[in-house]
Amino acid sequence: PTIDIRNNGIADIENSSFSNFGLTGIGINSSFATISNNTFALSAEDSASQGGNITAVSITNNGGAYIWQNTFSGFTDGIQSESRTCSNINGNTFGNTGYPVTMSYAIPFLRDNIYSGNQYNAPYISGSIEKTCDDIISDSVFVLGGQINIPLGATVSIGSNAIMKFSERNGKIDVLGTMNVIAKEGSPAIFTSVYDEEYGAGVIDVGTIIPSPGSWYNVYFQNTSSTIKNAIFRYGGRVSSGIGFSPNGALYFDGSAATLDGTTVEHAMYAGIIAKNAILAISGSKIQNNNYYNANLPFTGIGLKTASSSIVITNTAFSDNRADIIGDGALNIFNIDVATCGSMQNFVLPDGV
């Protein structure tokens, strides 16, 4: 790096300009830096001369930073945080940059940053997330890259007006620890495709691309418990027609217990929800528009698919699914109220109920 801060170092960098440097402008390794009122600008010629993939600020190995009121332009990565220490990234302006802010291990404090003309006009999460610096993620848009892992012992809380946009068809969140989604009524948390302009518009230049069922895989809960309140899950549940087909739901509960309240699951490819050896309580929710059909795939367009699970459903509307509920031949226990049953048109009675 042009400036390399390491071994518990402390630095204050302000009112400076950074342009033609190597692959990293400022490296913060097991140290702390305050970076304020600087200009980081890289021309296309400078980027080409370095072979591309240039990062303005890199934070690693439990380093931390207070980064505020800087301008970033022309980089592959503006700020790259691969640290378990909480950094503050506030009031910066990002333009003409691939990934303005990328992060793994910890989601930093992010406030009042401006994103315009970038490949992704939002912070980008990848890899393992072990903690969030805010107690709850809310009022923010994030892009999710590839497979996100919430490991055993970690807790992630997502709240009102948080918008999580999957950028890849293999996108998923594997929850081995705890992920709760608790939003206010009328201000839901959203999980959807990066191409969905109905929520978090302008994150990328979508061109003529529109979201479709199966734009991402799933949120997969394994041997854990969770609460999901006032959330919307759209365009998940991806499967392929290749060898090794397996059922997939936008929400997949495997050996897990969950409460879903005021939640909508829609436009899934295979299934909106899969419950396997699970205990679910679903209330005041909508399981709808899961009606994808492809003659080359096994049955798709399922609202809820169950196997060896106990399901309580109250005051929930099933509509426009190819099948509302399908059992998988194993013992299932259902307790469904009259209001919910009244909405169903195609309840396929499972074996062993």
mmCIF file of N, CA and C in Angstrom, residues 77 94 97 157 196 223 233 319:
data_model
loop_
_atom_site.group_PDB
_atom_site.id
_atom_site.type_symbol
_atom_site.label_atom_id
_atom_site.label_comp_id
_atom_site.label_asym_id
_atom_site.label_seq_id
_atom_site.Cartn_x
_atom_site.Cartn_y
_atom_site.Cartn_z
ATOM 1 N N ASP A 77 -12.606 -1.326 -5.821
ATOM 2 C CA ASP A 77 -13.202 -1.270 -4.484
ATOM 3 C C ASP A 77 -12.848 0.070 -3.853
ATOM 4 N N PHE A 94 -19.258 8.168 -3.273
ATOM 5 C CA PHE A 94 -18.659 7.157 -4.137
ATOM 6 C C PHE A 94 -19.227 7.302 -5.548
ATOM 7 N N THR A 97 -17.138 3.711 -9.359
ATOM 8 C CA THR A 97 -16.400 2.676 -8.641
ATOM 9 C C THR A 97 -17.200 1.383 -8.716
ATOM 10 N N SER A 157 -29.533 -9.350 13.234
ATOM 11 C CA SER A 157 -30.914 -8.865 13.334
ATOM 12 C C SER A 157 -31.177 -7.865 12.221
ATOM 13 N N ASP A 196 -34.831 -6.261 -9.032
ATOM 14 C CA ASP A 196 -36.175 -5.874 -8.614
ATOM 15 C C ASP A 196 -36.196 -4.372 -8.323
ATOM 16 N N ASN A 223 -30.968 -26.174 11.903
ATOM 17 C CA ASN A 223 -30.877 -26.485 13.338
ATOM 18 C C ASN A 223 -30.789 -25.216 14.183
ATOM 19 N N PHE A 233 -40.236 -11.795 0.936
ATOM 20 C CA PHE A 233 -39.237 -12.592 0.231
ATOM 21 C C PHE A 233 -39.740 -12.801 -1.197
ATOM 22 N N SER A 319 -52.635 -17.792 -2.289
ATOM 23 C CA SER A 319 -53.295 -17.422 -3.542
ATOM 24 C C SER A 319 -52.330 -17.518 -4.715
#
